[in-house]
């Protein structure tokens, strides 16, 4: 019974968020300073369009400059493209289907990673997921870009770079068969880490790739080596692209894990601090609608962006519940 209640609660929260998020399409065109030295890249789907508009707008309002690229995952409509070009002047839209992963896993996030590798030839690249809200000036990110140093969003537990031999001694006892853990167990056997054993354990949903710090050849060799140790089928499963991204960033010059919980993956782990006091929050899917925080922060951001007046009283709860099942 309690599980049914939690399921209904999350579904209702998702519906209420969608009602809130659609208001972002009333925003004026995004203002920012075009700058070819840094590219902000996001893979965007039709269902996540409004989330992305909130993500990129709050990010650019707190970062201010760059080139914005949207990778169409194949589901964006002609209308979606028109909305993006209208609301984000200068946005560049590319197609995931046009990206060749060159023998590496082919699921959609690998296509994003190979596109990032291409962009790294000429610019610093920031990967920005659609479910992120930026809440304060992004001083640390500006410093990373200007210094050409990599970064990842992490956690309290993994707040600094770790030696892969030390990591192996810890995780070899874990029962998890997740692809990231399986790959991390194999790191001590990889030639990739012979030049340096530093590894940043974090999330690829928000991370920074220094200009010219990696190549397609490096990524392909890394992928082949890990697949050899853990099996091609396991390596092809969801999450391998994040592991590869963390490896590439870890081997760049002076990479760091961003300060936690100032930069955080929502409730992963819980911080005990007000989410409104953070700088950037990544509302990862598993926790996104467990509370009303995502919706409330999105509502606050939309009001600031569109200069809206406080919204009218919501529908009675019973009507909202009925709408969820329409």
PDB file of C-alpha atoms in Angstrom:
ATOM      1  CA  UNK A   1       0.000   0.000   0.000  1.00  0.00           C
ATOM      2  CA  UNK A   2       2.778   2.400   0.916  1.00  0.00           C
ATOM      3  CA  UNK A   3       4.625   1.668  -2.333  1.00  0.00           C
ATOM      4  CA  UNK A   4       1.453   2.455  -4.263  1.00  0.00           C
ATOM      5  CA  UNK A   5       1.214   5.753  -2.415  1.00  0.00           C
ATOM      6  CA  UNK A   6       4.821   6.633  -3.313  1.00  0.00           C
ATOM      7  CA  UNK A   7       4.211   5.711  -6.953  1.00  0.00           C
ATOM      8  CA  UNK A   8       1.125   7.902  -7.105  1.00  0.00           C
ATOM      9  CA  UNK A   9       2.899  10.736  -5.314  1.00  0.00           C
ATOM     10  CA  UNK A  10       5.783  10.715  -7.805  1.00  0.00           C
ATOM     11  CA  UNK A  11       3.435  10.502 -10.772  1.00  0.00           C
ATOM     12  CA  UNK A  12       1.443  13.442  -9.495  1.00  0.00           C
ATOM     13  CA  UNK A  13       4.617  15.433  -8.909  1.00  0.00           C
ATOM     14  CA  UNK A  14       5.770  14.670 -12.446  1.00  0.00           C
ATOM     15  CA  UNK A  15       2.452  15.964 -13.811  1.00  0.00           C
ATOM     16  CA  UNK A  16       2.617  19.130 -11.705  1.00  0.00           C
ATOM     17  CA  UNK A  17       6.185  19.717 -12.860  1.00  0.00           C
ATOM     18  CA  UNK A  18       5.150  19.412 -16.507  1.00  0.00           C
ATOM     19  CA  UNK A  19       2.452  22.042 -15.992  1.00  0.00           C
ATOM     20  CA  UNK A  20       5.046  24.348 -14.473  1.00  0.00           C
ATOM     21  CA  UNK A  21       7.805  23.648 -16.996  1.00  0.00           C
ATOM     22  CA  UNK A  22       5.708  24.433 -20.061  1.00  0.00           C
ATOM     23  CA  UNK A  23       5.648  28.074 -18.962  1.00  0.00           C
ATOM     24  CA  UNK A  24       9.323  28.384 -19.937  1.00  0.00           C
ATOM     25  CA  UNK A  25       8.252  28.688 -23.561  1.00  0.00           C
ATOM     26  CA  UNK A  26       7.013  32.188 -22.739  1.00  0.00           C
ATOM     27  CA  UNK A  27      10.582  33.305 -22.046  1.00  0.00           C
ATOM     28  CA  UNK A  28      12.194  36.063 -24.118  1.00  0.00           C
ATOM     29  CA  UNK A  29      15.126  35.015 -26.330  1.00  0.00           C
ATOM     30  CA  UNK A  30      18.118  34.020 -24.218  1.00  0.00           C
ATOM     31  CA  UNK A  31      20.809  36.680 -23.925  1.00  0.00           C
ATOM     32  CA  UNK A  32      24.435  35.590 -23.702  1.00  0.00           C
ATOM     33  CA  UNK A  33      27.834  36.425 -25.140  1.00  0.00           C
ATOM     34  CA  UNK A  34      28.775  34.187 -28.111  1.00  0.00           C
ATOM     35  CA  UNK A  35      32.232  32.730 -27.547  1.00  0.00           C
ATOM     36  CA  UNK A  36      33.826  29.955 -29.589  1.00  0.00           C
ATOM     37  CA  UNK A  37      36.312  29.058 -26.829  1.00  0.00           C
ATOM     38  CA  UNK A  38      33.722  27.012 -24.910  1.00  0.00           C
ATOM     39  CA  UNK A  39      30.825  24.884 -26.129  1.00  0.00           C
ATOM     40  CA  UNK A  40      27.881  23.898 -23.933  1.00  0.00           C
ATOM     41  CA  UNK A  41      26.511  20.603 -25.270  1.00  0.00           C
ATOM     42  CA  UNK A  42      23.295  18.802 -24.394  1.00  0.00           C
ATOM     43  CA  UNK A  43      21.546  15.780 -25.829  1.00  0.00           C
ATOM     44  CA  UNK A  44      17.866  16.749 -25.993  1.00  0.00           C
ATOM     45  CA  UNK A  45      14.702  14.733 -26.592  1.00  0.00           C
ATOM     46  CA  UNK A  46      11.192  15.916 -27.407  1.00  0.00           C
ATOM     47  CA  UNK A  47       9.926  14.959 -23.956  1.00  0.00           C
ATOM     48  CA  UNK A  48      12.733  16.881 -22.243  1.00  0.00           C
ATOM     49  CA  UNK A  49      12.509  20.082 -24.313  1.00  0.00           C
ATOM     50  CA  UNK A  50      11.055  22.268 -21.557  1.00  0.00           C
ATOM     51  CA  UNK A  51      13.447  20.807 -19.010  1.00  0.00           C
ATOM     52  CA  UNK A  52      16.322  21.664 -21.322  1.00  0.00           C
ATOM     53  CA  UNK A  53      15.126  25.235 -21.796  1.00  0.00           C
ATOM     54  CA  UNK A  54      15.131  25.648 -18.011  1.00  0.00           C
ATOM     55  CA  UNK A  55      18.547  23.998 -17.761  1.00  0.00           C
ATOM     56  CA  UNK A  56      20.316  26.016 -20.456  1.00  0.00           C
ATOM     57  CA  UNK A  57      18.676  29.312 -19.495  1.00  0.00           C
ATOM     58  CA  UNK A  58      19.555  29.085 -15.805  1.00  0.00           C
ATOM     59  CA  UNK A  59      23.057  27.927 -16.730  1.00  0.00           C
ATOM     60  CA  UNK A  60      23.743  30.733 -19.191  1.00  0.00           C
ATOM     61  CA  UNK A  61      22.235  33.329 -16.857  1.00  0.00           C
ATOM     62  CA  UNK A  62      24.901  32.274 -14.341  1.00  0.00           C
ATOM     63  CA  UNK A  63      27.756  31.636 -16.785  1.00  0.00           C
ATOM     64  CA  UNK A  64      27.150  34.168 -19.504  1.00  0.00           C
ATOM     65  CA  UNK A  65      29.105  33.107 -22.572  1.00  0.00           C
ATOM     66  CA  UNK A  66      29.834  30.290 -24.984  1.00  0.00           C
ATOM     67  CA  UNK A  67      28.545  28.414 -28.000  1.00  0.00           C
ATOM     68  CA  UNK A  68      25.385  26.393 -27.417  1.00  0.00           C
ATOM     69  CA  UNK A  69      24.889  23.066 -29.183  1.00  0.00           C
ATOM     70  CA  UNK A  70      21.860  20.786 -28.984  1.00  0.00           C
ATOM     71  CA  UNK A  71      22.261  17.197 -30.140  1.00  0.00           C
ATOM     72  CA  UNK A  72      18.878  16.009 -31.395  1.00  0.00           C
ATOM     73  CA  UNK A  73      18.439  12.450 -30.117  1.00  0.00           C
ATOM     74  CA  UNK A  74      16.099  11.778 -33.045  1.00  0.00           C
ATOM     75  CA  UNK A  75      12.809  12.688 -31.371  1.00  0.00           C
ATOM     76  CA  UNK A  76      12.793  16.484 -31.721  1.00  0.00           C
ATOM     77  CA  UNK A  77      10.084  17.711 -34.085  1.00  0.00           C
ATOM     78  CA  UNK A  78      10.186  20.534 -36.605  1.00  0.00           C
ATOM     79  CA  UNK A  79       8.264  22.605 -34.070  1.00  0.00           C
ATOM     80  CA  UNK A  80      10.852  21.778 -31.386  1.00  0.00           C
ATOM     81  CA  UNK A  81      13.639  22.981 -33.677  1.00  0.00           C
ATOM     82  CA  UNK A  82      11.731  26.197 -34.308  1.00  0.00           C
ATOM     83  CA  UNK A  83      11.279  26.740 -30.566  1.00  0.00           C
ATOM     84  CA  UNK A  84      14.977  26.220 -29.918  1.00  0.00           C
ATOM     85  CA  UNK A  85      16.112  28.613 -32.641  1.00  0.00           C
ATOM     86  CA  UNK A  86      13.594  31.225 -31.532  1.00  0.00           C
ATOM     87  CA  UNK A  87      14.415  31.114 -27.822  1.00  0.00           C
ATOM     88  CA  UNK A  88      18.168  30.437 -28.058  1.00  0.00           C
ATOM     89  CA  UNK A  89      19.701  32.775 -30.654  1.00  0.00           C
ATOM     90  CA  UNK A  90      22.692  31.180 -32.359  1.00  0.00           C
ATOM     91  CA  UNK A  91      21.947  27.657 -31.135  1.00  0.00           C
ATOM     92  CA  UNK A  92      23.547  24.928 -33.232  1.00  0.00           C
ATOM     93  CA  UNK A  93      21.463  21.779 -33.683  1.00  0.00           C
ATOM     94  CA  UNK A  94      23.208  18.572 -34.743  1.00  0.00           C
ATOM     95  CA  UNK A  95      21.867  15.058 -35.229  1.00  0.00           C
ATOM     96  CA  UNK A  96      22.834  12.058 -33.117  1.00  0.00           C
ATOM     97  CA  UNK A  97      22.164   9.769 -36.081  1.00  0.00           C
ATOM     98  CA  UNK A  98      25.041  11.396 -37.966  1.00  0.00           C
ATOM     99  CA  UNK A  99      27.622  10.452 -35.317  1.00  0.00           C
ATOM    100  CA  UNK A 100      29.710   7.323 -35.847  1.00  0.00           C
ATOM    101  CA  UNK A 101      30.889   5.648 -32.623  1.00  0.00           C
ATOM    102  CA  UNK A 102      33.617   3.785 -34.531  1.00  0.00           C
ATOM    103  CA  UNK A 103      33.204   0.334 -33.040  1.00  0.00           C
ATOM    104  CA  UNK A 104      32.395   1.520 -29.518  1.00  0.00           C
ATOM    105  CA  UNK A 105      28.942   0.965 -27.977  1.00  0.00           C
ATOM    106  CA  UNK A 106      26.243   2.593 -30.069  1.00  0.00           C
ATOM    107  CA  UNK A 107      23.623   3.724 -27.562  1.00  0.00           C
ATOM    108  CA  UNK A 108      22.701   7.374 -27.667  1.00  0.00           C
ATOM    109  CA  UNK A 109      25.036   8.732 -24.972  1.00  0.00           C
ATOM    110  CA  UNK A 110      28.052   7.289 -26.781  1.00  0.00           C
ATOM    111  CA  UNK A 111      27.052   9.365 -29.784  1.00  0.00           C
ATOM    112  CA  UNK A 112      27.087  12.429 -27.559  1.00  0.00           C
ATOM    113  CA  UNK A 113      30.540  11.524 -26.267  1.00  0.00           C
ATOM    114  CA  UNK A 114      31.965  11.128 -29.764  1.00  0.00           C
ATOM    115  CA  UNK A 115      30.468  14.485 -30.739  1.00  0.00           C
ATOM    116  CA  UNK A 116      32.130  16.009 -27.665  1.00  0.00           C
ATOM    117  CA  UNK A 117      35.454  14.500 -28.723  1.00  0.00           C
ATOM    118  CA  UNK A 118      35.088  16.222 -32.087  1.00  0.00           C
ATOM    119  CA  UNK A 119      34.254  19.579 -30.471  1.00  0.00           C
ATOM    120  CA  UNK A 120      37.254  19.293 -28.113  1.00  0.00           C
ATOM    121  CA  UNK A 121      39.553  19.808 -31.074  1.00  0.00           C
ATOM    122  CA  UNK A 122      38.728  23.518 -31.085  1.00  0.00           C
ATOM    123  CA  UNK A 123      37.049  24.370 -27.758  1.00  0.00           C
ATOM    124  CA  UNK A 124      36.542  23.524 -24.120  1.00  0.00           C
ATOM    125  CA  UNK A 125      33.327  21.467 -23.840  1.00  0.00           C
ATOM    126  CA  UNK A 126      30.792  21.474 -21.009  1.00  0.00           C
ATOM    127  CA  UNK A 127      28.296  18.617 -20.940  1.00  0.00           C
ATOM    128  CA  UNK A 128      25.012  19.902 -19.486  1.00  0.00           C
ATOM    129  CA  UNK A 129      22.137  17.490 -18.875  1.00  0.00           C
ATOM    130  CA  UNK A 130      18.583  18.682 -19.416  1.00  0.00           C
ATOM    131  CA  UNK A 131      17.585  18.089 -15.778  1.00  0.00           C
ATOM    132  CA  UNK A 132      19.959  20.637 -14.239  1.00  0.00           C
ATOM    133  CA  UNK A 133      19.108  23.939 -12.576  1.00  0.00           C
ATOM    134  CA  UNK A 134      21.802  26.544 -11.900  1.00  0.00           C
ATOM    135  CA  UNK A 135      21.087  28.785  -8.936  1.00  0.00           C
ATOM    136  CA  UNK A 136      24.108  31.068  -8.493  1.00  0.00           C
ATOM    137  CA  UNK A 137      27.071  32.490 -10.442  1.00  0.00           C
ATOM    138  CA  UNK A 138      29.287  29.669 -11.691  1.00  0.00           C
ATOM    139  CA  UNK A 139      32.680  31.024 -10.614  1.00  0.00           C
ATOM    140  CA  UNK A 140      34.329  27.623 -10.417  1.00  0.00           C
ATOM    141  CA  UNK A 141      33.211  26.683 -13.920  1.00  0.00           C
ATOM    142  CA  UNK A 142      34.550  29.916 -15.388  1.00  0.00           C
ATOM    143  CA  UNK A 143      37.909  29.252 -13.709  1.00  0.00           C
ATOM    144  CA  UNK A 144      38.036  25.702 -15.087  1.00  0.00           C
ATOM    145  CA  UNK A 145      37.313  26.919 -18.602  1.00  0.00           C
ATOM    146  CA  UNK A 146      39.885  29.719 -18.550  1.00  0.00           C
ATOM    147  CA  UNK A 147      42.545  27.375 -17.108  1.00  0.00           C
ATOM    148  CA  UNK A 148      41.546  24.526 -19.460  1.00  0.00           C
ATOM    149  CA  UNK A 149      41.123  22.142 -16.510  1.00  0.00           C
ATOM    150  CA  UNK A 150      38.556  19.368 -16.401  1.00  0.00           C
ATOM    151  CA  UNK A 151      35.842  18.814 -13.806  1.00  0.00           C
ATOM    152  CA  UNK A 152      33.119  16.368 -12.822  1.00  0.00           C
ATOM    153  CA  UNK A 153      30.207  16.581 -10.398  1.00  0.00           C
ATOM    154  CA  UNK A 154      30.748  14.148  -7.548  1.00  0.00           C
ATOM    155  CA  UNK A 155      29.602  13.368  -4.036  1.00  0.00           C
ATOM    156  CA  UNK A 156      30.699  13.634  -0.435  1.00  0.00           C
ATOM    157  CA  UNK A 157      32.075  10.101  -0.554  1.00  0.00           C
ATOM    158  CA  UNK A 158      34.146  10.631  -3.708  1.00  0.00           C
ATOM    159  CA  UNK A 159      35.114  14.271  -3.313  1.00  0.00           C
ATOM    160  CA  UNK A 160      38.685  13.975  -4.591  1.00  0.00           C
ATOM    161  CA  UNK A 161      40.688  12.062  -7.171  1.00  0.00           C
ATOM    162  CA  UNK A 162      41.482   8.510  -6.121  1.00  0.00           C
ATOM    163  CA  UNK A 163      44.338   6.207  -7.142  1.00  0.00           C
ATOM    164  CA  UNK A 164      42.987   3.291  -9.199  1.00  0.00           C
ATOM    165  CA  UNK A 165      44.895   0.766  -7.073  1.00  0.00           C
ATOM    166  CA  UNK A 166      43.317   2.136  -3.911  1.00  0.00           C
ATOM    167  CA  UNK A 167      39.930   2.133  -5.661  1.00  0.00           C
ATOM    168  CA  UNK A 168      40.388  -1.496  -6.659  1.00  0.00           C
ATOM    169  CA  UNK A 169      41.144  -2.530  -3.086  1.00  0.00           C
ATOM    170  CA  UNK A 170      37.795  -1.080  -2.031  1.00  0.00           C
ATOM    171  CA  UNK A 171      35.438  -2.057  -4.827  1.00  0.00           C
ATOM    172  CA  UNK A 172      36.718  -5.589  -5.411  1.00  0.00           C
ATOM    173  CA  UNK A 173      34.534  -6.598  -2.454  1.00  0.00           C
ATOM    174  CA  UNK A 174      31.393  -4.931  -3.804  1.00  0.00           C
ATOM    175  CA  UNK A 175      28.668  -7.208  -5.085  1.00  0.00           C
ATOM    176  CA  UNK A 176      27.499  -4.734  -7.696  1.00  0.00           C
ATOM    177  CA  UNK A 177      27.639  -5.852 -11.331  1.00  0.00           C
ATOM    178  CA  UNK A 178      26.884  -2.380 -12.707  1.00  0.00           C
ATOM    179  CA  UNK A 179      29.030  -1.697 -15.760  1.00  0.00           C
ATOM    180  CA  UNK A 180      30.858   1.209 -14.083  1.00  0.00           C
ATOM    181  CA  UNK A 181      31.912  -0.915 -11.112  1.00  0.00           C
ATOM    182  CA  UNK A 182      32.929  -3.791 -13.389  1.00  0.00           C
ATOM    183  CA  UNK A 183      35.068  -1.441 -15.470  1.00  0.00           C
ATOM    184  CA  UNK A 184      36.612   0.172 -12.388  1.00  0.00           C
ATOM    185  CA  UNK A 185      37.712  -3.244 -11.139  1.00  0.00           C
ATOM    186  CA  UNK A 186      39.644  -3.640 -14.401  1.00  0.00           C
ATOM    187  CA  UNK A 187      41.394  -0.267 -14.314  1.00  0.00           C
ATOM    188  CA  UNK A 188      44.552  -1.631 -12.705  1.00  0.00           C
ATOM    189  CA  UNK A 189      45.062  -3.796 -15.793  1.00  0.00           C
ATOM    190  CA  UNK A 190      44.664  -1.026 -18.380  1.00  0.00           C
ATOM    191  CA  UNK A 191      47.507   0.617 -20.262  1.00  0.00           C
ATOM    192  CA  UNK A 192      45.339   3.754 -20.179  1.00  0.00           C
ATOM    193  CA  UNK A 193      46.324   4.388 -16.542  1.00  0.00           C
ATOM    194  CA  UNK A 194      50.050   3.710 -16.909  1.00  0.00           C
ATOM    195  CA  UNK A 195      50.820   7.403 -17.419  1.00  0.00           C
ATOM    196  CA  UNK A 196      48.849   8.320 -14.313  1.00  0.00           C
ATOM    197  CA  UNK A 197      46.650   6.400 -11.907  1.00  0.00           C
ATOM    198  CA  UNK A 198      44.427   9.302 -10.868  1.00  0.00           C
ATOM    199  CA  UNK A 199      40.673   8.747 -11.344  1.00  0.00           C
ATOM    200  CA  UNK A 200      37.719  11.021 -10.619  1.00  0.00           C
ATOM    201  CA  UNK A 201      34.607   9.074  -9.662  1.00  0.00           C
ATOM    202  CA  UNK A 202      31.502  11.089 -10.383  1.00  0.00           C
ATOM    203  CA  UNK A 203      28.691  11.790 -12.807  1.00  0.00           C
ATOM    204  CA  UNK A 204      28.976  12.685 -16.493  1.00  0.00           C
ATOM    205  CA  UNK A 205      25.699  14.624 -16.447  1.00  0.00           C
ATOM    206  CA  UNK A 206      27.641  17.798 -15.680  1.00  0.00           C
ATOM    207  CA  UNK A 207      31.317  17.781 -16.519  1.00  0.00           C
ATOM    208  CA  UNK A 208      34.026  19.716 -18.318  1.00  0.00           C
ATOM    209  CA  UNK A 209      36.314  18.408 -21.062  1.00  0.00           C
ATOM    210  CA  UNK A 210      39.473  20.499 -21.610  1.00  0.00           C
ATOM    211  CA  UNK A 211      40.292  21.517 -25.150  1.00  0.00           C
ATOM    212  CA  UNK A 212      42.492  19.002 -27.014  1.00  0.00           C
ATOM    213  CA  UNK A 213      42.817  16.775 -23.930  1.00  0.00           C
ATOM    214  CA  UNK A 214      41.547  13.601 -25.621  1.00  0.00           C
ATOM    215  CA  UNK A 215      41.054  12.111 -29.064  1.00  0.00           C
ATOM    216  CA  UNK A 216      38.825   9.598 -30.770  1.00  0.00           C
ATOM    217  CA  UNK A 217      41.772   7.206 -30.989  1.00  0.00           C
ATOM    218  CA  UNK A 218      42.291   7.410 -27.219  1.00  0.00           C
ATOM    219  CA  UNK A 219      38.602   6.756 -26.578  1.00  0.00           C
ATOM    220  CA  UNK A 220      38.439   3.830 -28.987  1.00  0.00           C
ATOM    221  CA  UNK A 221      41.490   2.159 -27.430  1.00  0.00           C
ATOM    222  CA  UNK A 222      40.102   2.658 -23.926  1.00  0.00           C
ATOM    223  CA  UNK A 223      36.767   1.172 -24.958  1.00  0.00           C
ATOM    224  CA  UNK A 224      38.389  -1.848 -26.580  1.00  0.00           C
ATOM    225  CA  UNK A 225      40.600  -2.519 -23.570  1.00  0.00           C
ATOM    226  CA  UNK A 226      37.747  -2.368 -21.059  1.00  0.00           C
ATOM    227  CA  UNK A 227      35.542  -4.549 -23.279  1.00  0.00           C
ATOM    228  CA  UNK A 228      38.370  -7.099 -23.416  1.00  0.00           C
ATOM    229  CA  UNK A 229      38.488  -7.311 -19.613  1.00  0.00           C
ATOM    230  CA  UNK A 230      34.789  -7.234 -18.716  1.00  0.00           C
ATOM    231  CA  UNK A 231      33.182  -8.522 -21.913  1.00  0.00           C
ATOM    232  CA  UNK A 232      31.740  -6.660 -24.894  1.00  0.00           C
ATOM    233  CA  UNK A 233      28.151  -7.342 -23.844  1.00  0.00           C
ATOM    234  CA  UNK A 234      28.647  -5.880 -20.374  1.00  0.00           C
ATOM    235  CA  UNK A 235      30.556  -2.872 -21.754  1.00  0.00           C
ATOM    236  CA  UNK A 236      27.726  -2.163 -24.212  1.00  0.00           C
ATOM    237  CA  UNK A 237      25.234  -1.704 -21.357  1.00  0.00           C
ATOM    238  CA  UNK A 238      23.937   1.654 -20.171  1.00  0.00           C
ATOM    239  CA  UNK A 239      26.479   3.560 -18.093  1.00  0.00           C
ATOM    240  CA  UNK A 240      29.662   2.648 -19.971  1.00  0.00           C
ATOM    241  CA  UNK A 241      29.796   6.055 -21.660  1.00  0.00           C
ATOM    242  CA  UNK A 242      29.865   7.759 -18.251  1.00  0.00           C
ATOM    243  CA  UNK A 243      32.763   5.560 -17.179  1.00  0.00           C
ATOM    244  CA  UNK A 244      34.689   6.387 -20.356  1.00  0.00           C
ATOM    245  CA  UNK A 245      34.003  10.105 -19.860  1.00  0.00           C
ATOM    246  CA  UNK A 246      35.352  10.007 -16.311  1.00  0.00           C
ATOM    247  CA  UNK A 247      38.500   8.227 -17.514  1.00  0.00           C
ATOM    248  CA  UNK A 248      39.171  10.829 -20.210  1.00  0.00           C
ATOM    249  CA  UNK A 249      38.688  13.762 -17.858  1.00  0.00           C
ATOM    250  CA  UNK A 250      40.759  12.068 -15.136  1.00  0.00           C
ATOM    251  CA  UNK A 251      43.769  11.890 -17.447  1.00  0.00           C
ATOM    252  CA  UNK A 252      43.589  15.582 -18.448  1.00  0.00           C
ATOM    253  CA  UNK A 253      45.646  18.300 -16.743  1.00  0.00           C
ATOM    254  CA  UNK A 254      44.624  19.183 -13.165  1.00  0.00           C
ATOM    255  CA  UNK A 255      41.047  17.821 -13.179  1.00  0.00           C
ATOM    256  CA  UNK A 256      38.944  18.114 -10.022  1.00  0.00           C
ATOM    257  CA  UNK A 257      35.681  17.011  -8.500  1.00  0.00           C
ATOM    258  CA  UNK A 258      33.490  20.083  -8.006  1.00  0.00           C
ATOM    259  CA  UNK A 259      32.811  21.051  -4.378  1.00  0.00           C
ATOM    260  CA  UNK A 260      29.925  19.092  -2.882  1.00  0.00           C
ATOM    261  CA  UNK A 261      27.133  19.813  -2.018  1.00  0.00           C
ATOM    262  CA  UNK A 262      27.464  23.172  -3.767  1.00  0.00           C
ATOM    263  CA  UNK A 263      27.383  21.175  -7.015  1.00  0.00           C
ATOM    264  CA  UNK A 264      25.330  18.055  -6.481  1.00  0.00           C
ATOM    265  CA  UNK A 265      23.332  15.203  -7.911  1.00  0.00           C
ATOM    266  CA  UNK A 266      20.039  15.628  -6.101  1.00  0.00           C
ATOM    267  CA  UNK A 267      19.684  13.404  -3.011  1.00  0.00           C
ATOM    268  CA  UNK A 268      22.638  11.302  -4.140  1.00  0.00           C
ATOM    269  CA  UNK A 269      23.361  11.405  -1.277  1.00  0.00           C
ATOM    270  CA  UNK A 270      20.980  13.682   0.673  1.00  0.00           C
ATOM    271  CA  UNK A 271      22.784  16.712   2.091  1.00  0.00           C
ATOM    272  CA  UNK A 272      20.509  17.914   4.867  1.00  0.00           C
ATOM    273  CA  UNK A 273      20.914  21.470   3.536  1.00  0.00           C
ATOM    274  CA  UNK A 274      18.302  23.607   1.741  1.00  0.00           C
ATOM    275  CA  UNK A 275      18.527  22.896  -1.972  1.00  0.00           C
ATOM    276  CA  UNK A 276      17.892  26.587  -2.715  1.00  0.00           C
ATOM    277  CA  UNK A 277      21.262  27.433  -1.193  1.00  0.00           C
ATOM    278  CA  UNK A 278      23.205  25.337  -3.715  1.00  0.00           C
ATOM    279  CA  UNK A 279      24.935  26.600  -6.879  1.00  0.00           C
ATOM    280  CA  UNK A 280      23.929  23.858  -9.319  1.00  0.00           C
ATOM    281  CA  UNK A 281      21.669  20.845  -8.844  1.00  0.00           C
ATOM    282  CA  UNK A 282      21.392  17.877 -11.183  1.00  0.00           C
ATOM    283  CA  UNK A 283      17.958  16.309 -10.686  1.00  0.00           C
ATOM    284  CA  UNK A 284      18.870  12.767 -11.667  1.00  0.00           C
ATOM    285  CA  UNK A 285      15.977  10.632 -12.846  1.00  0.00           C
ATOM    286  CA  UNK A 286      15.746   8.269  -9.903  1.00  0.00           C
ATOM    287  CA  UNK A 287      15.223  11.134  -7.435  1.00  0.00           C
ATOM    288  CA  UNK A 288      13.766  13.864  -9.658  1.00  0.00           C
ATOM    289  CA  UNK A 289      10.152  13.706  -8.515  1.00  0.00           C
ATOM    290  CA  UNK A 290      10.499  12.203  -5.048  1.00  0.00           C
ATOM    291  CA  UNK A 291       9.952  15.698  -3.638  1.00  0.00           C
ATOM    292  CA  UNK A 292       8.618  18.997  -4.940  1.00  0.00           C
ATOM    293  CA  UNK A 293      12.068  20.643  -4.991  1.00  0.00           C
ATOM    294  CA  UNK A 294      12.613  20.365  -8.753  1.00  0.00           C
ATOM    295  CA  UNK A 295       9.210  21.849  -9.536  1.00  0.00           C
ATOM    296  CA  UNK A 296       9.584  24.674  -7.029  1.00  0.00           C
ATOM    297  CA  UNK A 297      13.050  25.649  -8.237  1.00  0.00           C
ATOM    298  CA  UNK A 298      11.856  25.489 -11.847  1.00  0.00           C
ATOM    299  CA  UNK A 299       8.879  27.682 -10.979  1.00  0.00           C
ATOM    300  CA  UNK A 300      11.136  30.205  -9.267  1.00  0.00           C
ATOM    301  CA  UNK A 301      13.503  30.243 -12.250  1.00  0.00           C
ATOM    302  CA  UNK A 302      10.683  30.652 -14.765  1.00  0.00           C
ATOM    303  CA  UNK A 303       9.250  33.581 -12.838  1.00  0.00           C
ATOM    304  CA  UNK A 304      12.633  35.287 -12.880  1.00  0.00           C
ATOM    305  CA  UNK A 305      13.191  34.550 -16.566  1.00  0.00           C
ATOM    306  CA  UNK A 306       9.743  35.518 -17.826  1.00  0.00           C
ATOM    307  CA  UNK A 307       8.995  38.200 -15.207  1.00  0.00           C
ATOM    308  CA  UNK A 308       5.754  36.420 -14.379  1.00  0.00           C
ATOM    309  CA  UNK A 309       3.536  37.324 -11.485  1.00  0.00           C
ATOM    310  CA  UNK A 310       3.014  34.618  -8.848  1.00  0.00           C
ATOM    311  CA  UNK A 311       0.805  31.910 -10.290  1.00  0.00           C
ATOM    312  CA  UNK A 312      -2.847  31.499  -9.367  1.00  0.00           C
ATOM    313  CA  UNK A 313      -3.962  28.879  -6.899  1.00  0.00           C
ATOM    314  CA  UNK A 314      -3.489  25.358  -8.308  1.00  0.00           C
ATOM    315  CA  UNK A 315      -6.312  22.980  -9.186  1.00  0.00           C
ATOM    316  CA  UNK A 316      -7.874  21.099  -6.306  1.00  0.00           C
ATOM    317  CA  UNK A 317      -5.804  18.011  -5.536  1.00  0.00           C
ATOM    318  CA  UNK A 318      -8.527  15.586  -6.650  1.00  0.00           C
ATOM    319  CA  UNK A 319      -8.610  17.233 -10.099  1.00  0.00           C
ATOM    320  CA  UNK A 320      -4.824  16.994 -10.369  1.00  0.00           C
ATOM    321  CA  UNK A 321      -4.919  13.289  -9.531  1.00  0.00           C
ATOM    322  CA  UNK A 322      -7.599  12.750 -12.162  1.00  0.00           C
ATOM    323  CA  UNK A 323      -5.493  14.518 -14.779  1.00  0.00           C
ATOM    324  CA  UNK A 324      -2.548  12.189 -14.146  1.00  0.00           C
ATOM    325  CA  UNK A 325      -4.528   9.245 -15.548  1.00  0.00           C
ATOM    326  CA  UNK A 326      -5.965  10.980 -18.635  1.00  0.00           C
TER     327      UNK A 326
END
